[in-house]
mmCIF file of C-alpha atoms in Angstrom:
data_model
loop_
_atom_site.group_PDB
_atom_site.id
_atom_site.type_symbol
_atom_site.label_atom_id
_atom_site.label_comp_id
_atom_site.label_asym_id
_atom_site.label_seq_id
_atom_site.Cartn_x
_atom_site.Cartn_y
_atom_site.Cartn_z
ATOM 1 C CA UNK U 935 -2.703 -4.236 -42.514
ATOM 2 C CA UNK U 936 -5.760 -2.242 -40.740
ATOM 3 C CA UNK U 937 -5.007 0.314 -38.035
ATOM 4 C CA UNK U 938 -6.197 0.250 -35.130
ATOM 5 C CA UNK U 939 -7.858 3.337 -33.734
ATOM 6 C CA UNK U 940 -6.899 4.415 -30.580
ATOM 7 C CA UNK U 941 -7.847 3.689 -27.056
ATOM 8 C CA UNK U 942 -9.975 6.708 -25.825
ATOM 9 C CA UNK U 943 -8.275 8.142 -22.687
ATOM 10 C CA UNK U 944 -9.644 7.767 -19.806
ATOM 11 C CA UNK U 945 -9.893 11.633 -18.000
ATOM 12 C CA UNK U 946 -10.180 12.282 -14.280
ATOM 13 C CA UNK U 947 -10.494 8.649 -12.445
ATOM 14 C CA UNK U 948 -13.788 6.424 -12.148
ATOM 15 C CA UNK U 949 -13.502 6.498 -8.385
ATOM 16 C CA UNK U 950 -12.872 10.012 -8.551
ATOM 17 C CA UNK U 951 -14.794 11.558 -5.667
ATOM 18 C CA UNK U 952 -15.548 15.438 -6.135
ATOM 19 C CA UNK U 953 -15.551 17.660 -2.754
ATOM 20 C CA UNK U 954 -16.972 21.145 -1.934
ATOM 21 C CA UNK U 955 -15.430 22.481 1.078
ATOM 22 C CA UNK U 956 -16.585 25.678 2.729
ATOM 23 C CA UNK U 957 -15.296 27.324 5.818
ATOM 24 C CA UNK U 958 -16.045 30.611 7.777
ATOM 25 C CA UNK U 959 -12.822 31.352 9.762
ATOM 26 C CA UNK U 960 -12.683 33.200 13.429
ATOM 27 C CA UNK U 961 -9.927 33.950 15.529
ATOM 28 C CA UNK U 962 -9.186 34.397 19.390
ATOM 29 C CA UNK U 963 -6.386 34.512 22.130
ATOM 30 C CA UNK U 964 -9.144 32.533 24.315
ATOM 31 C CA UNK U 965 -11.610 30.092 24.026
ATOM 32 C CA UNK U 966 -14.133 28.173 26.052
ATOM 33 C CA UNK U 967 -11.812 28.832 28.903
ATOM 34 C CA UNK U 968 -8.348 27.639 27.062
ATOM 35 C CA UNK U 969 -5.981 30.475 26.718
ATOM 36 C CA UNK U 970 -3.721 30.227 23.548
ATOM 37 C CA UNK U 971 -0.177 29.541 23.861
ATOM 38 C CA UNK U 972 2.395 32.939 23.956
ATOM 39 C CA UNK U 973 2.540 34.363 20.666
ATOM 40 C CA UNK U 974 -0.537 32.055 19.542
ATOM 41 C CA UNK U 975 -3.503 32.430 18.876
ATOM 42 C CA UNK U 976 -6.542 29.903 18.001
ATOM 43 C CA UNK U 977 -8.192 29.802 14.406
ATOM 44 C CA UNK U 978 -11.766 28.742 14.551
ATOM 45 C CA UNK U 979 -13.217 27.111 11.754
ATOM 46 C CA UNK U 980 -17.310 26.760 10.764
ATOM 47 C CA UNK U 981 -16.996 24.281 8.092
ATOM 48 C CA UNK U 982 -19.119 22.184 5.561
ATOM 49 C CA UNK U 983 -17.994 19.680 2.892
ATOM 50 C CA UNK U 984 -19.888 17.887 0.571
ATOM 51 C CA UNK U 985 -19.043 15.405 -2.255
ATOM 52 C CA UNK U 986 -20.702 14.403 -5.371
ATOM 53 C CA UNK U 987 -19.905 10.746 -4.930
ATOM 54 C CA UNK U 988 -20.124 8.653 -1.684
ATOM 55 C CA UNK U 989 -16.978 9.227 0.663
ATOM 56 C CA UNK U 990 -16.102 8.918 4.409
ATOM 57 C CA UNK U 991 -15.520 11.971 6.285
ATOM 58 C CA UNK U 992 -13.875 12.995 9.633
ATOM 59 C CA UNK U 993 -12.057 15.283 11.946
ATOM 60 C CA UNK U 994 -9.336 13.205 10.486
ATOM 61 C CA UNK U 995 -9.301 14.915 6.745
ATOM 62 C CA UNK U 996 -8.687 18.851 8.009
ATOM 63 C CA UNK U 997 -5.706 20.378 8.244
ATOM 64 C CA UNK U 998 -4.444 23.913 7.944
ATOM 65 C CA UNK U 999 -1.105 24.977 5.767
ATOM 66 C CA UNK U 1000 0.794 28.009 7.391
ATOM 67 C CA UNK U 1001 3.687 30.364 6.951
ATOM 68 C CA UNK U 1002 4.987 32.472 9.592
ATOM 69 C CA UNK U 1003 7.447 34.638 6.960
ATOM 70 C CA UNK U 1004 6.777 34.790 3.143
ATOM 71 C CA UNK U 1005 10.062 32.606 2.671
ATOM 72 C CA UNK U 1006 9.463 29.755 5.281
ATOM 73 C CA UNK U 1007 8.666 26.457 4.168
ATOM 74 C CA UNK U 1008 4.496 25.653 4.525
ATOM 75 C CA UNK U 1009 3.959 24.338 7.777
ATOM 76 C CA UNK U 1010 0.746 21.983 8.825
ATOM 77 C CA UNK U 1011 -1.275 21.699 11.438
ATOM 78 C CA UNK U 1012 -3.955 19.440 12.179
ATOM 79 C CA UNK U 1013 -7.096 20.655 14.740
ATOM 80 C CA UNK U 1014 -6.804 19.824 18.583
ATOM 81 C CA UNK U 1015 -9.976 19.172 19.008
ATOM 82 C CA UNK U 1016 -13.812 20.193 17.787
ATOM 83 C CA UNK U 1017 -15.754 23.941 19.073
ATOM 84 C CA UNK U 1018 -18.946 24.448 18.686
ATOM 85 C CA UNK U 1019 -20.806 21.326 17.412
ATOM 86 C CA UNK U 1020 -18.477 18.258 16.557
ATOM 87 C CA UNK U 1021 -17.281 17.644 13.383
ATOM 88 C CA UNK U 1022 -19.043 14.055 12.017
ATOM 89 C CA UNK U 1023 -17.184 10.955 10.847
ATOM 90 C CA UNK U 1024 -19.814 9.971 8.177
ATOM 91 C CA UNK U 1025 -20.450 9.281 4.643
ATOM 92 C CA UNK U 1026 -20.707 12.298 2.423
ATOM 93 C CA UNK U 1027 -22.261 12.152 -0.979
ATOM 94 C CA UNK U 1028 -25.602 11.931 -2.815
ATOM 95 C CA UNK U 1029 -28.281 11.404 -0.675
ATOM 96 C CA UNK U 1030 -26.592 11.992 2.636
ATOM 97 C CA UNK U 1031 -25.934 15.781 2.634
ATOM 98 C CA UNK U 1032 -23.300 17.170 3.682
ATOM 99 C CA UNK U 1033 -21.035 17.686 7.116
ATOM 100 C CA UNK U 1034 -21.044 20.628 8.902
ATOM 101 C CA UNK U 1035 -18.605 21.081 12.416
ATOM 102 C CA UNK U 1036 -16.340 24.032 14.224
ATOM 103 C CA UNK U 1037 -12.340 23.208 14.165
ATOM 104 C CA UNK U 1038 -10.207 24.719 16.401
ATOM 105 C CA UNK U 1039 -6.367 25.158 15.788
ATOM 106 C CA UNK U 1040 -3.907 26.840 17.621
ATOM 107 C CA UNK U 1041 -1.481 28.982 15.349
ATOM 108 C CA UNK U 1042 1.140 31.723 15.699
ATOM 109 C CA UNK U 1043 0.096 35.009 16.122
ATOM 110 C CA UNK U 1044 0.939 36.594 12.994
ATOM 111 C CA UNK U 1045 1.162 34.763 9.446
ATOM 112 C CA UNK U 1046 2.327 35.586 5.831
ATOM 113 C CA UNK U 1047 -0.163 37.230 3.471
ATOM 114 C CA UNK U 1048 -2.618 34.442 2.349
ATOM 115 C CA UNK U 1049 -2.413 32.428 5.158
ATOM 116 C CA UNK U 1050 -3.684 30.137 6.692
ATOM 117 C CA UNK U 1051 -4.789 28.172 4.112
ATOM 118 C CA UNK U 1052 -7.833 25.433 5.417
ATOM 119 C CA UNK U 1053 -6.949 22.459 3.564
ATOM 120 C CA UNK U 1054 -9.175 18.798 2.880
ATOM 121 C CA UNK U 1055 -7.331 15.408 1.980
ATOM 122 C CA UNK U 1056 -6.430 12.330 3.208
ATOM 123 C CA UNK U 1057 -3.712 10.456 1.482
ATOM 124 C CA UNK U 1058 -4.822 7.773 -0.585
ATOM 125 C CA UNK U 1059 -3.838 4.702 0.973
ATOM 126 C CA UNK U 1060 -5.382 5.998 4.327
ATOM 127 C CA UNK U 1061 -9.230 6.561 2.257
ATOM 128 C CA UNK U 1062 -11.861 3.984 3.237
ATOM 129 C CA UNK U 1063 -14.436 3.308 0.257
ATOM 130 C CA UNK U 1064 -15.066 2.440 -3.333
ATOM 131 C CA UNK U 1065 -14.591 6.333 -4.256
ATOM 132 C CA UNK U 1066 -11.466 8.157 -3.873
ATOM 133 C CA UNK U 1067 -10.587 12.476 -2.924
ATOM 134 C CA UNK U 1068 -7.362 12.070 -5.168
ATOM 135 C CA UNK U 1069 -6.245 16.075 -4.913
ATOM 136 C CA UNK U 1070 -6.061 18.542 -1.571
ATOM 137 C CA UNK U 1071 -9.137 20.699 -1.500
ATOM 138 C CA UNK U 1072 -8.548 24.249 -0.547
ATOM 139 C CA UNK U 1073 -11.875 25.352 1.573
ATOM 140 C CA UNK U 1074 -13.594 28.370 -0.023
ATOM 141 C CA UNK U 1075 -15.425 30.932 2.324
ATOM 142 C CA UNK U 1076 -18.392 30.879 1.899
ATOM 143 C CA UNK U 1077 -22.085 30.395 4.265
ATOM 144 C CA UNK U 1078 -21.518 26.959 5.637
ATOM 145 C CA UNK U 1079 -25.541 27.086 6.891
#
């Protein structure tokens, strides 16, 4: 009886989209005339993101994990609302260039070392398009020009 060889395996997914994400991050007790809350402050982000493969992209996909003490549990928080020049809901990818916008969050005052951490993904079932961002992408500062 013959063997069969095997099936190759199939490593990353097709649909697998592929996103840079850069960020310069700020921070202020006042902005644009808001005041942060007591014991807040807000956390300004210059950000770009581009993919290798054609995705959608919006205010929708940012979020920022946080810790207040080393041995809390990470906390989330999504933007209020756009500084600067608005954030685009677009297609990303080949062709298109990337996205470039200012986030504004309002955090506490003081974090644990290494935070906050500026974080892109939307889950799954929520992604419009043939091509998928399967994994949370950590930004990386960088020049977001």
């Amino acid at each position: 009886m013959a063997t069969m060889p095997p099936s190759p395996t199939m490593i990353g997914n097709s649909d697998e989209a592929h996103v840079d994400f850069n960020y310069q991050l700020g921070t202020s007790y006042e902005y644009d005339g808001l005041k942060a809350s007591p014991g807040h402050k807000f956390y300004m982000l210059q950000v770009k993101v581009s993919s290798d493969k054609p995705v959608q992209t919006s205010l929708d996909w940012f979020w920022m994990e946080y810790k207040v003490n080393e041995t809390d549990s990470v906390q989330v928080r999504q933007p209020f609302t756009t500084y600067m020049f608005k954030y685009p809901t677009m297609v990303i990818g080949p062709g298109t260039g990337a996205a470039r916008g200012g986030l504004l969050f309002e955090l506490p005052d003081k974090l644990a070392d290494g935070y906050p951490k500026p974080c892109y993904y939307m889950p799954l079932e929520e992604q419009q398009g043939q091509y998928k961002v399967y994994d949370k992408v950590y930004g990386k500062v960088e020049d977001v020009q």
